[in-house]
Short mmCIF file of C-alpha atoms in Angstrom, two decimals:
data_model
loop_
_atom_site.label_atom_id
_atom_site.label_comp_id
_atom_site.label_asym_id
_atom_site.label_seq_id
_atom_site.Cartn_x
_atom_site.Cartn_y
_atom_site.Cartn_z
CA UNK K 3 -32.23 13.08 12.27
CA UNK K 4 -32.08 10.10 14.99
CA UNK K 5 -30.11 6.96 15.00
CA UNK K 6 -31.55 3.96 16.69
CA UNK K 7 -29.58 1.20 17.58
CA UNK K 8 -32.10 -1.41 17.98
CA UNK K 9 -30.69 -5.17 20.24
CA UNK K 10 -27.93 -4.92 18.20
CA UNK K 11 -25.67 -7.63 18.73
CA UNK K 12 -22.21 -8.81 16.80
CA UNK K 13 -20.36 -12.39 16.61
CA UNK K 14 -16.91 -13.02 14.97
CA UNK K 15 -17.10 -16.59 13.97
CA UNK K 16 -19.25 -17.69 17.16
CA UNK K 17 -16.90 -15.08 19.31
CA UNK K 18 -19.92 -12.59 20.56
CA UNK K 19 -18.32 -9.19 21.09
CA UNK K 20 -21.82 -7.72 21.37
CA UNK K 21 -24.48 -8.27 22.80
CA UNK K 22 -27.87 -6.11 23.19
CA UNK K 23 -27.22 -3.08 22.59
CA UNK K 24 -30.27 -0.07 22.58
CA UNK K 25 -29.47 3.20 22.16
CA UNK K 26 -30.15 6.18 20.23
CA UNK K 27 -28.03 8.89 18.46
CA UNK K 28 -29.59 12.19 18.87
CA UNK K 29 -29.87 14.37 16.43
CA UNK K 30 -27.01 17.20 16.94
CA UNK K 31 -25.01 15.61 20.16
CA UNK K 32 -21.57 13.91 20.24
CA UNK K 33 -21.82 10.46 21.76
CA UNK K 34 -18.56 8.75 23.07
CA UNK K 35 -18.02 5.03 23.54
CA UNK K 36 -16.07 3.88 26.04
CA UNK K 37 -14.72 0.96 27.56
CA UNK K 38 -11.91 -1.87 27.78
CA UNK K 39 -10.28 -3.26 25.44
CA UNK K 40 -11.52 -5.94 22.72
CA UNK K 41 -15.60 -4.45 24.00
CA UNK K 42 -16.78 -4.19 20.73
CA UNK K 43 -16.72 -0.01 20.32
CA UNK K 44 -14.84 -0.55 17.14
CA UNK K 45 -17.46 -3.31 15.90
CA UNK K 46 -20.81 -1.25 16.60
CA UNK K 47 -19.12 2.20 14.74
CA UNK K 48 -18.61 -0.25 11.66
CA UNK K 49 -22.14 -1.05 12.83
CA UNK K 50 -23.43 2.02 12.75
CA UNK K 51 -22.11 3.33 9.56
CA UNK K 52 -23.40 0.18 7.60
CA UNK K 53 -19.40 -1.01 7.13
CA UNK K 54 -20.63 -4.55 9.07
CA UNK K 55 -24.01 -6.40 9.33
CA UNK K 56 -24.60 -7.08 12.56
CA UNK K 57 -25.34 -10.87 13.75
CA UNK K 58 -28.99 -9.79 15.85
CA UNK K 59 -30.14 -6.52 15.49
CA UNK K 60 -30.95 -3.59 13.48
CA UNK K 61 -29.50 0.57 13.16
CA UNK K 62 -32.71 2.14 12.04
CA UNK K 63 -32.75 6.02 10.93
CA UNK K 64 -35.68 8.41 12.45
CA UNK K 65 -36.36 10.61 9.55
CA UNK K 66 -34.40 12.38 6.93
CA UNK K 67 -30.48 13.17 6.83
CA UNK K 68 -29.98 17.19 6.70
CA UNK K 69 -30.35 18.42 2.79
CA UNK K 70 -27.17 19.00 1.43
CA UNK K 71 -25.69 15.66 2.88
CA UNK K 72 -23.66 14.13 0.48
CA UNK K 73 -22.34 10.88 2.39
CA UNK K 74 -24.23 10.11 5.57
CA UNK K 75 -22.55 8.31 7.53
CA UNK K 76 -18.88 9.49 7.56
CA UNK K 77 -15.73 7.81 9.01
CA UNK K 78 -12.63 9.51 10.36
CA UNK K 79 -9.96 6.44 11.24
CA UNK K 80 -7.52 5.73 13.44
CA UNK K 81 -5.43 4.96 11.06
CA UNK K 82 -6.28 7.93 8.61
CA UNK K 83 -6.32 6.13 5.86
CA UNK K 84 -5.23 8.38 3.34
CA UNK K 85 -3.93 7.20 -0.94
CA UNK K 86 -0.70 8.22 -0.20
CA UNK K 87 -0.09 8.30 -3.58
CA UNK K 88 -2.54 11.68 -3.45
CA UNK K 89 -1.54 14.98 -2.46
CA UNK K 90 -4.27 16.50 0.52
CA UNK K 91 -6.61 18.24 -2.14
CA UNK K 92 -6.65 14.92 -3.91
CA UNK K 93 -7.16 12.80 -1.19
CA UNK K 94 -10.11 15.26 0.52
CA UNK K 95 -11.64 15.05 -2.85
CA UNK K 96 -12.25 11.83 -3.47
CA UNK K 97 -14.62 12.01 -1.40
CA UNK K 98 -16.52 14.10 -3.76
CA UNK K 99 -15.55 12.46 -6.51
CA UNK K 100 -18.51 10.44 -7.40
CA UNK K 101 -21.26 12.62 -6.30
CA UNK K 102 -22.93 15.16 -9.41
CA UNK K 103 -20.97 18.05 -8.75
CA UNK K 104 -19.79 20.55 -10.68
CA UNK K 105 -15.92 21.14 -10.91
CA UNK K 106 -16.25 24.36 -10.04
CA UNK K 107 -18.28 23.47 -6.63
CA UNK K 108 -16.21 20.65 -5.91
CA UNK K 109 -13.41 22.87 -5.62
CA UNK K 110 -15.21 25.18 -3.79
CA UNK K 111 -15.97 22.53 -1.19
CA UNK K 112 -12.45 21.04 -1.14
CA UNK K 113 -11.23 24.73 -0.59
CA UNK K 114 -13.44 25.34 2.11
CA UNK K 115 -12.89 22.17 4.12
CA UNK K 116 -9.18 23.19 3.75
CA UNK K 117 -9.21 26.19 5.18
CA UNK K 118 -11.70 25.17 7.91
CA UNK K 119 -8.96 22.63 8.85
CA UNK K 120 -5.99 25.02 8.08
CA UNK K 121 -4.09 22.67 5.59
CA UNK K 122 -4.83 25.01 2.49
CA UNK K 123 -1.18 25.67 2.36
CA UNK K 124 -0.57 22.16 2.59
CA UNK K 125 -3.12 21.33 -0.43
CA UNK K 126 -0.12 19.64 -3.04
CA UNK K 127 1.53 18.06 -0.57
CA UNK K 128 1.56 14.21 0.02
CA UNK K 129 0.51 12.33 2.99
CA UNK K 130 4.25 10.85 3.28
CA UNK K 131 5.01 14.83 3.50
CA UNK K 132 2.76 15.10 6.37
CA UNK K 133 3.44 14.72 10.24
CA UNK K 134 0.25 12.59 12.11
CA UNK K 135 -1.36 15.31 13.53
CA UNK K 136 -1.67 16.81 9.25
CA UNK K 137 -2.57 13.61 8.90
CA UNK K 138 -5.71 13.46 10.80
CA UNK K 139 -6.73 16.95 9.92
CA UNK K 140 -6.66 15.59 6.60
CA UNK K 141 -8.96 12.82 7.14
CA UNK K 142 -11.15 15.32 8.90
CA UNK K 143 -11.17 18.03 5.76
CA UNK K 144 -12.16 14.74 3.83
CA UNK K 145 -15.22 13.46 6.01
CA UNK K 146 -16.45 17.13 6.73
CA UNK K 147 -16.20 17.26 2.33
CA UNK K 148 -19.02 14.54 2.37
CA UNK K 149 -20.86 16.75 4.47
CA UNK K 150 -22.05 13.87 6.38
CA UNK K 151 -24.91 13.37 8.60
CA UNK K 152 -23.15 11.44 10.86
CA UNK K 153 -19.55 11.36 11.69
CA UNK K 154 -18.06 8.18 13.17
CA UNK K 155 -14.70 8.53 14.74
CA UNK K 156 -12.75 5.54 15.48
CA UNK K 157 -10.07 6.66 17.66
CA UNK K 158 -8.97 9.71 15.86
CA UNK K 159 -6.25 10.72 18.04
CA UNK K 160 -5.13 7.22 19.44
CA UNK K 161 -2.09 7.02 16.97
CA UNK K 162 -0.72 10.77 17.86
CA UNK K 163 1.32 12.19 20.33
CA UNK K 164 -0.07 13.69 23.21
CA UNK K 165 1.16 17.10 22.45
CA UNK K 166 -0.80 16.68 18.87
CA UNK K 167 -3.61 15.22 20.36
CA UNK K 168 -4.05 18.18 22.68
CA UNK K 169 -3.83 20.33 19.45
CA UNK K 170 -6.82 18.07 17.71
CA UNK K 171 -8.61 18.23 20.35
CA UNK K 172 -8.93 22.14 19.89
CA UNK K 173 -9.63 21.84 16.85
CA UNK K 174 -13.11 19.25 17.00
CA UNK K 175 -14.32 21.71 19.29
CA UNK K 176 -13.68 24.36 17.13
CA UNK K 177 -15.25 22.64 13.76
CA UNK K 178 -18.30 21.44 16.48
CA UNK K 179 -18.72 24.52 17.18
CA UNK K 180 -18.64 25.49 13.86
CA UNK K 181 -20.63 23.16 12.57
CA UNK K 182 -22.68 21.20 14.84
CA UNK K 183 -22.72 17.82 12.80
CA UNK K 184 -23.75 14.60 14.96
CA UNK K 185 -20.81 12.53 16.23
CA UNK K 186 -20.26 9.35 17.90
CA UNK K 187 -16.75 9.11 18.97
CA UNK K 188 -14.86 6.01 19.81
CA UNK K 189 -11.63 6.44 22.39
CA UNK K 190 -9.62 4.90 24.63
CA UNK K 191 -9.03 7.81 26.53
CA UNK K 192 -11.50 9.22 29.46
CA UNK K 193 -10.37 13.00 29.21
CA UNK K 194 -10.88 13.03 25.63
CA UNK K 195 -14.60 11.82 26.02
CA UNK K 196 -15.33 13.82 28.65
CA UNK K 197 -14.00 16.96 26.46
CA UNK K 198 -15.50 16.30 23.64
CA UNK K 199 -19.05 14.14 23.92
CA UNK K 200 -22.52 15.28 25.43
CA UNK K 201 -23.28 11.94 26.58
CA UNK K 202 -20.71 9.10 27.05
CA UNK K 203 -22.10 5.10 26.75
CA UNK K 204 -19.95 2.68 29.12
CA UNK K 205 -19.77 -0.58 27.53
CA UNK K 206 -18.94 -3.46 29.70
CA UNK K 207 -15.98 -5.98 28.23
CA UNK K 208 -16.69 -8.81 25.94
CA UNK K 209 -19.28 -9.05 24.88
CA UNK K 210 -19.98 -5.36 25.07
CA UNK K 211 -23.36 -4.39 26.13
CA UNK K 212 -24.25 -0.85 27.52
CA UNK K 213 -23.43 -0.60 30.99
CA UNK K 214 -24.35 2.93 31.68
CA UNK K 215 -25.17 5.64 29.48
CA UNK K 216 -23.43 8.95 31.26
CA UNK K 217 -24.91 12.33 30.35
CA UNK K 218 -21.72 15.29 30.52
CA UNK K 219 -23.86 18.08 31.89
CA UNK K 220 -21.51 21.10 31.53
CA UNK K 221 -20.73 23.28 28.91
CA UNK K 222 -17.96 22.94 26.80
CA UNK K 223 -15.85 26.19 27.24
CA UNK K 224 -16.69 25.09 31.14
CA UNK K 225 -15.51 21.53 31.08
CA UNK K 226 -11.82 21.31 32.99
CA UNK K 227 -10.31 19.27 35.20
CA UNK K 228 -11.78 20.48 38.41
CA UNK K 229 -15.30 20.53 37.30
CA UNK K 230 -15.58 17.24 35.58
CA UNK K 231 -13.32 15.31 38.28
CA UNK K 232 -16.04 13.73 40.17
CA UNK K 233 -17.39 12.44 36.47
CA UNK K 234 -14.38 11.25 36.05
CA UNK K 235 -14.16 9.72 38.55
CA UNK K 236 -17.40 7.76 38.22
CA UNK K 237 -16.81 6.52 34.61
CA UNK K 238 -13.45 5.58 35.60
CA UNK K 239 -14.96 3.22 38.69
CA UNK K 240 -17.50 2.11 35.78
CA UNK K 241 -14.71 0.45 33.70
CA UNK K 242 -11.67 -0.25 35.71
CA UNK K 243 -13.18 -3.40 36.82
CA UNK K 244 -14.58 -4.31 33.72
CA UNK K 245 -11.11 -3.12 31.91
CA UNK K 246 -8.80 -5.18 34.59
CA UNK K 247 -10.94 -8.41 33.86
CA UNK K 248 -10.90 -7.77 30.03
CA UNK K 249 -7.14 -7.64 30.94
CA UNK K 250 -7.22 -10.89 32.50
CA UNK K 251 -9.47 -13.10 29.89
CA UNK K 252 -6.87 -11.93 27.35
CA UNK K 253 -4.19 -13.36 28.87
CA UNK K 254 -6.18 -16.62 29.59
CA UNK K 255 -7.16 -16.86 26.41
CA UNK K 256 -3.79 -16.47 24.64
CA UNK K 257 -2.86 -19.19 27.19
CA UNK K 258 -4.86 -21.58 26.01
CA UNK A 15 50.21 -3.05 34.89
CA UNK A 16 48.59 0.25 34.59
CA UNK A 17 49.88 3.57 36.13
CA UNK A 18 47.35 4.17 38.70
CA UNK A 19 47.58 7.36 37.71
CA UNK A 20 46.28 6.27 34.01
CA UNK A 21 43.74 3.95 35.31
CA UNK A 22 41.75 6.70 37.46
CA UNK A 23 42.27 8.81 34.11
CA UNK A 24 40.58 5.87 32.02
CA UNK A 25 37.72 5.06 35.03
CA UNK A 26 36.37 9.12 34.79
CA UNK A 27 37.30 9.67 30.90
CA UNK A 28 36.56 6.31 28.90
CA UNK A 29 34.46 6.56 26.01
CA UNK A 30 31.61 4.75 25.51
CA UNK A 31 32.50 2.51 22.51
CA UNK A 32 29.87 3.38 19.65
CA UNK A 33 28.54 -0.45 19.17
CA UNK A 34 25.82 0.54 16.42
CA UNK A 35 26.14 1.27 12.71
CA UNK A 36 26.76 -1.79 9.82
CA UNK A 37 23.93 -4.06 8.34
CA UNK A 38 23.68 -0.48 6.03
CA UNK A 39 25.24 -1.91 2.71
CA UNK A 40 25.31 0.65 -0.22
CA UNK A 41 25.60 0.56 -3.70
CA UNK A 42 28.89 2.89 -4.44
CA UNK A 43 29.91 3.29 -7.83
CA UNK A 44 33.87 3.41 -7.57
CA UNK A 45 34.43 -0.78 -6.61
CA UNK A 46 31.73 -1.54 -9.07
CA UNK A 47 33.91 0.09 -12.12
CA UNK A 48 37.34 -1.16 -10.49
CA UNK A 49 35.92 -4.95 -10.45
CA UNK A 50 34.57 -5.03 -14.40
CA UNK A 51 38.19 -3.23 -15.32
CA UNK A 52 40.67 -5.94 -13.59
CA UNK A 53 38.10 -8.47 -14.60
CA UNK A 54 38.37 -7.35 -18.39
CA UNK A 55 42.37 -6.53 -17.37
CA UNK A 56 42.69 -10.53 -16.48
CA UNK A 57 40.27 -11.58 -19.33
CA UNK A 58 42.69 -9.90 -22.32
CA UNK A 59 45.76 -10.81 -20.75
CA UNK A 60 44.74 -14.76 -20.44
CA UNK A 61 43.94 -15.02 -23.89
CA UNK A 62 47.11 -12.67 -24.88
CA UNK A 63 49.92 -14.91 -22.82
CA UNK A 64 47.72 -18.22 -24.28
CA UNK A 65 46.80 -18.72 -21.11
CA UNK A 66 43.64 -19.30 -22.73
CA UNK A 67 42.84 -20.89 -26.05
CA UNK A 68 41.16 -17.53 -28.44
CA UNK A 69 39.19 -19.84 -30.74
CA UNK A 70 37.48 -20.91 -27.51
CA UNK A 71 37.63 -17.61 -25.84
CA UNK A 72 38.41 -14.65 -27.63
CA UNK A 73 39.95 -11.49 -25.90
CA UNK A 74 37.50 -8.16 -24.78
CA UNK A 75 39.61 -6.71 -27.94
CA UNK A 76 38.36 -9.23 -29.92
CA UNK A 77 34.52 -9.04 -28.88
CA UNK A 78 34.71 -5.71 -28.94
CA UNK A 79 35.86 -5.76 -32.91
CA UNK A 80 33.24 -8.37 -33.95
CA UNK A 81 30.91 -5.83 -32.37
CA UNK A 82 31.69 -2.86 -34.40
CA UNK A 83 31.97 -4.77 -37.61
CA UNK A 84 28.56 -6.21 -37.00
CA UNK A 85 27.26 -2.61 -36.27
CA UNK A 86 29.23 -1.29 -39.22
CA UNK A 87 27.81 -4.18 -41.61
CA UNK A 88 24.25 -3.01 -40.44
CA UNK A 89 23.41 -6.81 -39.24
CA UNK A 90 23.67 -5.88 -35.66
CA UNK A 91 20.75 -3.96 -36.02
CA UNK A 92 18.39 -6.62 -38.03
CA UNK A 93 19.08 -8.96 -35.22
CA UNK A 94 18.40 -6.56 -32.39
CA UNK A 95 15.04 -5.07 -34.04
CA UNK A 96 14.08 -8.74 -34.82
CA UNK A 97 14.26 -9.79 -31.00
CA UNK A 98 13.06 -6.42 -29.65
CA UNK A 99 9.76 -6.12 -31.77
CA UNK A 100 9.25 -10.14 -30.40
CA UNK A 101 9.74 -9.60 -26.79
CA UNK A 102 7.17 -6.87 -27.43
CA UNK A 103 4.68 -8.11 -29.12
CA UNK A 104 5.00 -11.06 -26.72
CA UNK A 105 5.36 -9.15 -23.80
CA UNK A 106 2.43 -6.88 -24.23
CA UNK A 107 0.56 -9.68 -24.55
CA UNK A 108 1.61 -11.86 -21.71
CA UNK A 109 1.37 -8.94 -19.62
CA UNK A 110 -2.23 -7.73 -20.33
CA UNK A 111 -3.62 -11.06 -20.22
CA UNK A 112 -1.97 -11.97 -17.01
CA UNK A 113 -2.95 -8.02 -15.64
CA UNK A 114 -6.52 -9.21 -16.27
CA UNK A 115 -6.63 -12.68 -14.41
CA UNK A 116 -3.96 -10.82 -11.99
CA UNK A 117 -6.40 -8.55 -11.04
CA UNK A 118 -9.34 -10.40 -11.46
CA UNK A 119 -8.09 -13.48 -9.23
CA UNK A 120 -7.70 -10.69 -6.67
CA UNK A 121 -10.84 -8.89 -6.62
CA UNK A 122 -13.08 -11.91 -7.86
CA UNK A 123 -13.94 -15.13 -5.47
CA UNK A 124 -14.67 -17.37 -8.62
CA UNK A 125 -11.27 -15.69 -10.18
CA UNK A 126 -9.11 -16.77 -7.37
CA UNK A 127 -11.24 -20.15 -6.91
CA UNK A 128 -10.25 -20.89 -10.78
CA UNK A 129 -7.65 -19.03 -11.41
CA UNK A 130 -5.01 -19.69 -8.63
CA UNK A 131 -5.07 -23.93 -8.69
CA UNK A 132 -4.56 -23.24 -13.05
CA UNK A 133 -1.83 -20.68 -11.96
CA UNK A 134 -0.06 -22.93 -10.02
CA UNK A 135 0.21 -26.21 -11.61
CA UNK A 136 0.65 -24.13 -14.65
CA UNK A 137 3.57 -21.46 -14.20
CA UNK A 138 6.11 -24.15 -12.85
CA UNK A 139 6.20 -25.60 -16.41
CA UNK A 140 8.93 -24.65 -18.63
CA UNK A 141 7.26 -22.23 -21.35
CA UNK A 142 10.64 -23.04 -23.78
CA UNK A 143 8.97 -27.37 -23.27
CA UNK A 144 6.06 -25.51 -25.04
CA UNK A 145 8.16 -24.43 -28.49
CA UNK A 146 7.29 -27.16 -30.22
CA UNK A 147 4.21 -27.79 -29.37
CA UNK A 148 3.56 -23.97 -30.06
CA UNK A 149 5.46 -24.69 -33.91
CA UNK A 150 2.73 -27.00 -34.50
CA UNK A 151 0.01 -24.90 -33.21
CA UNK A 152 0.99 -21.63 -35.36
CA UNK A 153 3.93 -23.02 -37.58
CA UNK A 154 7.49 -22.22 -37.18
CA UNK A 155 7.60 -18.53 -38.22
CA UNK A 156 6.85 -15.66 -36.11
CA UNK A 157 3.21 -16.66 -33.73
CA UNK A 158 4.64 -19.17 -32.23
CA UNK A 159 8.18 -17.23 -30.97
CA UNK A 160 6.12 -14.57 -29.82
CA UNK A 161 3.45 -16.98 -28.35
CA UNK A 162 6.01 -18.50 -25.87
CA UNK A 163 7.35 -14.98 -24.27
CA UNK A 164 3.63 -14.32 -24.02
CA UNK A 165 3.24 -17.33 -22.09
CA UNK A 166 6.20 -16.76 -19.96
CA UNK A 167 5.51 -13.26 -19.03
CA UNK A 168 1.73 -14.20 -18.83
CA UNK A 169 2.16 -16.32 -15.17
CA UNK A 170 4.54 -14.29 -13.79
CA UNK A 171 2.49 -11.22 -14.17
CA UNK A 172 -1.01 -12.91 -13.21
CA UNK A 173 0.80 -13.85 -10.10
CA UNK A 174 2.69 -10.52 -8.92
CA UNK A 175 -0.62 -8.80 -9.85
CA UNK A 176 -2.70 -10.53 -7.80
CA UNK A 177 -0.34 -10.78 -4.80
CA UNK A 178 -0.53 -6.59 -5.79
CA UNK A 179 -4.07 -6.44 -4.79
CA UNK A 180 -3.98 -8.84 -2.06
CA UNK A 181 -1.55 -6.42 -0.71
CA UNK A 182 -3.09 -2.94 -1.48
CA UNK A 183 -4.23 -2.35 2.68
CA UNK A 184 -8.49 -3.34 3.14
CA UNK A 185 -8.21 -0.37 5.29
CA UNK A 186 -8.22 1.54 2.19
CA UNK A 187 -10.59 -0.10 0.15
CA UNK A 188 -13.49 0.10 3.17
CA UNK A 189 -12.48 3.89 3.49
CA UNK A 190 -13.95 4.07 -0.13
CA UNK A 191 -16.74 1.86 0.38
CA UNK A 192 -17.45 4.02 3.64
CA UNK A 193 -17.73 7.10 1.25
CA UNK A 194 -19.58 5.33 -0.90
CA UNK A 195 -17.62 4.91 -4.37
CA UNK A 196 -18.94 2.56 -6.54
CA UNK A 197 -16.94 -0.40 -7.08
CA UNK A 198 -14.92 0.71 -10.57
CA UNK A 199 -13.92 3.61 -9.05
CA UNK A 200 -12.83 1.61 -5.64
CA UNK A 201 -11.02 -0.53 -8.22
CA UNK A 202 -9.75 2.65 -10.45
CA UNK A 203 -8.79 4.58 -7.50
CA UNK A 204 -8.01 2.84 -4.75
CA UNK A 205 -6.87 -0.72 -5.99
CA UNK A 206 -4.90 -0.61 -9.01
CA UNK A 207 -2.61 2.40 -7.80
CA UNK A 208 -2.05 0.76 -4.54
CA UNK A 209 -1.06 -2.63 -6.53
CA UNK A 210 1.13 -0.81 -8.60
CA UNK A 211 4.41 -1.65 -6.81
CA UNK A 212 4.19 -4.71 -7.31
CA UNK A 213 2.81 -5.07 -10.48
CA UNK A 214 6.28 -2.98 -11.31
CA UNK A 215 8.45 -5.79 -9.69
CA UNK A 216 6.67 -8.37 -11.64
CA UNK A 217 7.09 -5.87 -15.27
CA UNK A 218 11.38 -6.45 -14.29
CA UNK A 219 10.87 -9.83 -13.85
CA UNK A 220 8.85 -10.79 -16.97
CA UNK A 221 11.09 -8.43 -19.15
CA UNK A 222 13.72 -10.96 -17.17
CA UNK A 223 11.46 -13.96 -18.75
CA UNK A 224 11.32 -12.39 -22.23
CA UNK A 225 14.61 -11.75 -22.96
CA UNK A 226 15.29 -15.26 -21.80
CA UNK A 227 12.99 -16.75 -23.81
CA UNK A 228 13.53 -14.75 -27.01
CA UNK A 229 17.18 -16.35 -27.41
CA UNK A 230 16.09 -19.37 -27.19
CA UNK A 231 12.80 -18.93 -29.13
CA UNK A 232 15.12 -17.89 -32.34
CA UNK A 233 16.96 -20.65 -31.81
CA UNK A 234 14.59 -22.30 -34.16
CA UNK A 235 14.16 -21.34 -37.73
CA UNK A 236 14.95 -17.39 -36.97
CA UNK A 237 17.54 -15.68 -39.92
CA UNK A 238 17.46 -12.67 -37.55
CA UNK A 239 17.87 -11.84 -34.04
CA UNK A 240 20.16 -11.94 -31.20
CA UNK A 241 19.61 -15.69 -30.49
CA UNK A 242 19.82 -16.48 -34.23
CA UNK A 243 23.38 -14.70 -34.42
CA UNK A 244 24.26 -16.66 -30.60
CA UNK A 245 23.27 -20.22 -32.63
CA UNK A 246 24.97 -19.17 -35.96
CA UNK A 247 28.26 -17.97 -34.38
CA UNK A 248 28.47 -20.92 -32.51
CA UNK A 249 27.99 -23.54 -35.63
CA UNK A 250 30.63 -21.35 -37.43
CA UNK A 251 33.25 -21.16 -34.24
CA UNK A 252 32.90 -17.64 -34.77
CA UNK A 253 33.27 -17.30 -30.98
CA UNK A 254 33.85 -13.38 -31.11
CA UNK A 255 30.98 -12.95 -32.90
CA UNK A 256 28.88 -15.71 -30.50
CA UNK A 257 30.38 -13.60 -27.86
CA UNK A 258 29.57 -9.77 -29.23
CA UNK A 259 26.09 -11.45 -29.47
CA UNK A 260 26.22 -11.96 -25.44
CA UNK A 261 27.08 -8.52 -24.48
CA UNK A 262 24.44 -7.11 -26.51
CA UNK A 263 21.88 -9.62 -24.37
CA UNK A 264 23.78 -7.90 -21.12
CA UNK A 265 22.86 -4.74 -21.95
CA UNK A 266 19.90 -5.41 -23.82
CA UNK A 267 18.83 -6.55 -20.31
CA UNK A 268 20.32 -3.46 -18.70
CA UNK A 269 18.46 -0.96 -20.76
CA UNK A 270 14.78 -2.79 -19.90
CA UNK A 271 15.56 -2.76 -15.99
CA UNK A 272 17.20 1.38 -16.31
CA UNK A 273 13.93 2.26 -18.58
CA UNK A 274 11.64 0.07 -15.44
CA UNK A 275 13.69 1.93 -13.29
CA UNK A 276 12.46 5.25 -14.31
CA UNK A 277 9.40 4.34 -15.10
CA UNK A 278 9.06 3.32 -11.39
CA UNK A 279 10.95 6.80 -10.30
CA UNK A 280 8.09 8.33 -12.02
CA UNK A 281 5.04 6.25 -11.42
CA UNK A 282 5.55 5.91 -7.87
CA UNK A 283 7.45 9.07 -6.48
CA UNK A 284 4.29 9.01 -3.69
CA UNK A 285 6.33 6.55 -2.17
#
């Protein structure tokens, strides 16, 4: 199954944030979206999963979602979006409750993803009792329970501290090795993108256009600071000027 | 002038002064109990020493005796039962209607377009002013009293409910939509639980309003009820009974607040 972005543009109240996006998300790949603040990364992610109606263009699906998919386009949110009145188990099962599954099947699915994300012993905990990293694990477990065809991750680690980020990056790598889910990963962080992505889409400043698509042709186990230094420099050169210009535009806009 | 040695020592060892703290008032029971006891003692002393005329301000002991006599004769329970019945029916009707309208305003554009101006226009009307109209519509018996309470409860409940629905984080609703939950499931599993804290706060306000309105409504053609007791006692210059009725109202208010507090603690353990 492939997700094809066909001439997508978007504007909020006349302010263009995305323009002329042409892109294909290939089956089984992890595609990272990077770019300066306000370039429309999260907007594009919203459009990809059908949560936002693009002003122009469309997103098309080539092929069918894999058998057993419950929620083809499933998000992992920056702010976790957990229901604070539900336990870990309750939050994860939310993704399954409206699907035709018997109680045993649902319970088994919840058990499986809780075990996969290392949350089995915290199943009865409320979100307020968990650390930020654990909360995001619940968000990931909930997303996996929905058996997605495409996982859409909106800066999933940006609300976390550096150590927790590293731990969760390891979790992501492990999960992708276990379940080869197609994923689109929005991030500000070049290192996250380089560590996880098969391809990195660099967006220009607002209105976001595709500046370049960079393939990361290094297998994940061999990705280290040294092996990716050249690629990192290249990506940084691509977004540095855009980020600086975007900052100046934001200041000018606020002053006006 | 400080001796040189002391000055040198103070320069070296001076402790950084603590400048934080405060601005975090806490409730402790002791001062409240003492304040109440002092107030009642002063009151009792004022009446005993004839500083206050006991005909207009009976002493706490006299009020206690009147309360005991009312309870022993069984009259007090008839008054309390009548008031509680009116509050319960009026509050339930008003709350059900207010919740339905408030949630609808929170969820649907049409309900919001119609409901918000309507609620804004009708909310400020003192509901007791409508009691004579309700007497014309529903007769002088129970229905007019219950209708006054129901209407008084309806508007604050509606306002609290739509505010509470508005305050449910949109990110949670979008999350539920992204998982494909149907509208009814989103309302049941996300919107209503998320709005519950605001709705329960509204209950506290509406319960107080119900208590005020029941007393006012019972002052018109009611045989039983705390409002009727207070009115009859005033007419007979039985100020001890009158204030016994006021004490019962205060106790009822405290009991209602306690019950709602327990309900909040039970339903909002997740906060």
